[in-house]
CSV table of C-alpha atoms in Angstrom, one decimal:
chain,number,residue,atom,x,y,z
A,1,UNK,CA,38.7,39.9,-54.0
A,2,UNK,CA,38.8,37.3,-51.3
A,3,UNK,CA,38.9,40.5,-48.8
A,4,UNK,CA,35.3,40.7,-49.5
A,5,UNK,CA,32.1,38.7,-48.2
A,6,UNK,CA,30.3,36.9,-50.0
A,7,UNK,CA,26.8,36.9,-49.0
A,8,UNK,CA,24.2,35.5,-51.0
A,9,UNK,CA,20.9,37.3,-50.9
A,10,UNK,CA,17.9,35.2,-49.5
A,11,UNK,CA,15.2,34.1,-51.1
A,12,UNK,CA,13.0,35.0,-47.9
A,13,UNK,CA,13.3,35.4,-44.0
A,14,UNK,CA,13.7,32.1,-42.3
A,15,UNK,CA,12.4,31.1,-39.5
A,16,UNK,CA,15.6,29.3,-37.1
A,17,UNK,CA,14.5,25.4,-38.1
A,18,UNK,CA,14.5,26.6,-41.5
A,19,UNK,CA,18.3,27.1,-41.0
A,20,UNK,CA,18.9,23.9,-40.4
A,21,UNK,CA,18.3,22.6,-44.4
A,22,UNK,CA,20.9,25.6,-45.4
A,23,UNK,CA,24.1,24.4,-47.3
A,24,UNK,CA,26.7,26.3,-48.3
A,25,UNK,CA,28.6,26.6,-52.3
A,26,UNK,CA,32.2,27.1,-52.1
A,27,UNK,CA,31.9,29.4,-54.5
A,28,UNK,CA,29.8,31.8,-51.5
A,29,UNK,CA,32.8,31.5,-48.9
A,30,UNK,CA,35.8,33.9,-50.2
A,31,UNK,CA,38.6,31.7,-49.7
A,32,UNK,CA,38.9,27.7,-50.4
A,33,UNK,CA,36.3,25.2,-49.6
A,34,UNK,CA,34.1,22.5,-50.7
A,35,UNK,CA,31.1,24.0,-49.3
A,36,UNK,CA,30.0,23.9,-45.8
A,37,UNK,CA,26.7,22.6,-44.0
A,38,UNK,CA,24.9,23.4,-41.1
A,39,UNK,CA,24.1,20.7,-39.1
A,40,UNK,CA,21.5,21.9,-36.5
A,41,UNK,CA,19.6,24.9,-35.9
A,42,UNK,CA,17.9,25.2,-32.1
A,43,UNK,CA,15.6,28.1,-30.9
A,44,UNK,CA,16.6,28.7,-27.0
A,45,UNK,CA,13.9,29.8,-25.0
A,46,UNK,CA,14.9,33.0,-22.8
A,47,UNK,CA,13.7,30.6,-20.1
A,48,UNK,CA,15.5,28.1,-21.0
A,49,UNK,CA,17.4,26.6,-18.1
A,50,UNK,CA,21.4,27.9,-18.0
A,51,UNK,CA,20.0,30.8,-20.8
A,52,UNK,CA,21.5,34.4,-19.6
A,53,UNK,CA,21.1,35.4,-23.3
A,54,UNK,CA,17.6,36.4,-24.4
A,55,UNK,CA,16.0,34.3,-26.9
A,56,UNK,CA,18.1,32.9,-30.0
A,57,UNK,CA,18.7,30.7,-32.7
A,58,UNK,CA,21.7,28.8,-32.4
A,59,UNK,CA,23.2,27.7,-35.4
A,60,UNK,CA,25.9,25.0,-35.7
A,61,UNK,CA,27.4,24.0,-38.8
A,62,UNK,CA,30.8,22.8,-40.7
A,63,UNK,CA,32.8,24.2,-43.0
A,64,UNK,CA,34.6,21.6,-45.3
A,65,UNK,CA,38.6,20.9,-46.8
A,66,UNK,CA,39.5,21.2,-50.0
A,67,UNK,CA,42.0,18.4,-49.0
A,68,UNK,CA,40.1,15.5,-47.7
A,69,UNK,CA,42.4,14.7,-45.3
A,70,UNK,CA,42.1,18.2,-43.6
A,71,UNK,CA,39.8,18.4,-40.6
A,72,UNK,CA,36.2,20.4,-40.6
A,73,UNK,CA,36.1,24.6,-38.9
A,74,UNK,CA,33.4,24.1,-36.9
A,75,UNK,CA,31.0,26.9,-36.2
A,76,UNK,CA,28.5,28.0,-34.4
A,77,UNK,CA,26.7,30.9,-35.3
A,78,UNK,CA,23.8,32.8,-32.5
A,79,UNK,CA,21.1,34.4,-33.7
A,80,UNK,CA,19.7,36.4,-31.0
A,81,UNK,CA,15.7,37.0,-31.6
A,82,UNK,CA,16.3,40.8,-30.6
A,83,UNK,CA,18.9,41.7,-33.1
A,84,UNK,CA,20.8,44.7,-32.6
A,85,UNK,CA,22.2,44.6,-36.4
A,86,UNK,CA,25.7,44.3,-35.2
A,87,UNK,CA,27.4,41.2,-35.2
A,88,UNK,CA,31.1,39.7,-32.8
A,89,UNK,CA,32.8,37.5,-33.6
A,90,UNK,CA,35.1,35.8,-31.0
A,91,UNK,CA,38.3,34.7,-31.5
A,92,UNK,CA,40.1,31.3,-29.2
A,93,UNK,CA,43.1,30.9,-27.2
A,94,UNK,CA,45.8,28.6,-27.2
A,95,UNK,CA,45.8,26.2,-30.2
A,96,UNK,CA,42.5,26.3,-30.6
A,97,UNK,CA,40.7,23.2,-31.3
A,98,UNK,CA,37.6,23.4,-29.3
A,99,UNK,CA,34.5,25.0,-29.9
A,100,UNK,CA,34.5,29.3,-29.4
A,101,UNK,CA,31.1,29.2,-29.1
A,102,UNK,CA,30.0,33.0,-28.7
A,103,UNK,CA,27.3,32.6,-25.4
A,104,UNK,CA,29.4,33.9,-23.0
A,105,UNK,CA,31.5,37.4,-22.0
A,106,UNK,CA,34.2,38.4,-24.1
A,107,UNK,CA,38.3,37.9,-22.2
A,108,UNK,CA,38.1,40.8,-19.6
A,109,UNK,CA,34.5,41.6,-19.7
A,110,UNK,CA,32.8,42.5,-16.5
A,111,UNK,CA,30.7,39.5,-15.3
A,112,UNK,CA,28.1,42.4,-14.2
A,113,UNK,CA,27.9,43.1,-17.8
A,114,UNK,CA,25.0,41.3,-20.0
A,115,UNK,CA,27.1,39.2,-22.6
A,116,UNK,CA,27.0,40.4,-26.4
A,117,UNK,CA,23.8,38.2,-27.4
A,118,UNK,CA,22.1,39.2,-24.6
A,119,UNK,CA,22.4,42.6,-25.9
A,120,UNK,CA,21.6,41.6,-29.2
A,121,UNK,CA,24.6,40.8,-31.1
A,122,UNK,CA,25.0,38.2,-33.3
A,123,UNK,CA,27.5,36.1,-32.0
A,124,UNK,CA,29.9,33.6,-33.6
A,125,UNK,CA,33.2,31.0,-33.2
A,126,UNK,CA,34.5,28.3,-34.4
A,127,UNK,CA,37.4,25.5,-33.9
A,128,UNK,CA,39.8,26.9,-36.0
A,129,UNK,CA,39.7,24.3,-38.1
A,130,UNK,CA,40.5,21.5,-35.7
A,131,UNK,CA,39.3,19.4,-32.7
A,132,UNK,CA,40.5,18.1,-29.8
A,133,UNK,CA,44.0,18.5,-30.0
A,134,UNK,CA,44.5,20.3,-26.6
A,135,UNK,CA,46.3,23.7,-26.0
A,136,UNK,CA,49.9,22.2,-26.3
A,137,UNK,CA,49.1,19.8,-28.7
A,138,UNK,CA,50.4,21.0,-32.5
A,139,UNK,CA,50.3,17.7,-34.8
A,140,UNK,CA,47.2,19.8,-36.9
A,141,UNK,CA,50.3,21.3,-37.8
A,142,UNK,CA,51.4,18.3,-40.1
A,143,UNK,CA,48.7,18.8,-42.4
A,144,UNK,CA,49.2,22.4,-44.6
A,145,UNK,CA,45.6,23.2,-45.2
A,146,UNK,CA,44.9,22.7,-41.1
A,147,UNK,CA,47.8,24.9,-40.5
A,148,UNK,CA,46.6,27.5,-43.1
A,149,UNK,CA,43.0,27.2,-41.1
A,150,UNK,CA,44.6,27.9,-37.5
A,151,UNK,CA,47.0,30.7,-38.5
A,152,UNK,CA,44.2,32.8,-40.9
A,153,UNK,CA,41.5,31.1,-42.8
A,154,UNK,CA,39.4,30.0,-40.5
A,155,UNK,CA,38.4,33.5,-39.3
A,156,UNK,CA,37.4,34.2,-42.8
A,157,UNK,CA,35.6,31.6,-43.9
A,158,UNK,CA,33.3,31.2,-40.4
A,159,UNK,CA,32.4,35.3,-41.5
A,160,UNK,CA,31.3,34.6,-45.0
A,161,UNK,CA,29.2,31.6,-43.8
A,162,UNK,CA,27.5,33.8,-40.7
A,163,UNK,CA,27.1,37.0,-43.3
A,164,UNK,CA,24.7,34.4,-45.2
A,165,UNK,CA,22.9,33.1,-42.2
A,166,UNK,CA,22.3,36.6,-40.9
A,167,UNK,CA,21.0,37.4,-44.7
A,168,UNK,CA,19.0,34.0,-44.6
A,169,UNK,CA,17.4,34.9,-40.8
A,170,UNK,CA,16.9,38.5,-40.7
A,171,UNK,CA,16.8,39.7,-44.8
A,172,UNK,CA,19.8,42.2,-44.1
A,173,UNK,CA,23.7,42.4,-43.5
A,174,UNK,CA,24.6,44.0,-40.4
A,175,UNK,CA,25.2,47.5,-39.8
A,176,UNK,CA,28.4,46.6,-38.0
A,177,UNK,CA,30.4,44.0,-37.8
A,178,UNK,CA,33.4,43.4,-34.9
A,179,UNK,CA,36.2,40.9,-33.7
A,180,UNK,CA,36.9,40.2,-30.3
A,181,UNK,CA,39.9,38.1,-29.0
A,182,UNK,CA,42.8,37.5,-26.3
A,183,UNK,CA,45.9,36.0,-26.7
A,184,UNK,CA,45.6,33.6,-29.7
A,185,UNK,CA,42.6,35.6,-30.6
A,186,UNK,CA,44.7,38.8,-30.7
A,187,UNK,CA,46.9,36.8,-33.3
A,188,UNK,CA,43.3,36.2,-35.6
A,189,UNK,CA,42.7,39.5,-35.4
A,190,UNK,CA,45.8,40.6,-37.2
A,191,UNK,CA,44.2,38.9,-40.2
């Protein structure tokens, strides 16, 4: 059913540039697509300047329209070296259409608190399924399939494409799997 993940089972463990050839059928996300693509995968040094999160792979990516004139759900997808086998994803505010990008503390967290990747969770977000349009700025709305992406969809379809990058990175699914969100985020996680 399109309840379920699809996850397709990898070939072997890859290492985090390996990610970055990975492409996606759209026949392996469980609702409508043509496919999706990731577009760069990084390691971040624990060192790395800015980094409060531990070593990880960060994965960014797009999920494409079945209508052409529909924008991209972009993603990004963390990878953290120490993985706990749980993963979060994060849900956005407002109208969306900027990047949730999953590095930070989840609405309400203490900032005393090590952030989810830091404590091993894979971490995820995405656009919703449009960018730029600013929190009180709804002409996505015009177009049916962007629409369908901001109210529901996109929450789906960014989980089927992580399931397969964790399955691609570590050789497993994860033991858990959770949704965080506020606000607009609240609204996703009705879905």
């Amino acid at each position: 059913s399109a309840a379920e993940s699809v996850v397709a089972a990898p070939a072997a463990v890859l290492d985090c540039q390996q990610l970055a050839s990975i492409t996606f059928t759209a026949e392996s996300i469980g609702l409508p697509t043509t496919g999706a693509n990731v577009v760069s995968a990084e390691l971040v040094a624990a060192d790395a300047a800015d980094n409060s999160n531990g070593e990880y792979c960060k994965v960014l990516g797009t999920i494409h329209p079945v209508d052409l004139a529909a924008p991209d759900i972009n993603f990004e997808v963390n990878l953290p070296t120490n993985w706990n086998s749980k993963m979060l994803q994060f849900g956005g505010g407002g109208l969306n259409g900027y990047l949730v990008t999953g590095l930070g503390h989840y609405a309400k967290q203490p900032e005393s608190e090590q952030t989810p990747l830091a404590r091993g969770y894979v971490t995820l977000g995405s656009d919703s399924g449009h960018q730029g349009a600013g929190i009180f700025d709804g002409s996505f709305y015009l177009n049916a399939e962007a629409l369908d992406n901001f109210g529901h969809m996109q929450i789906k379809k960014t989980h089927d494409v992580a399931m397969q990058l964790i399955a691609a990175r570590y050789g497993a699914e994860p033991a858990h799997s959770y949704f965080i969100g506020g606000s607009q985020g609240g609204h996703e996680g009705f879905d």
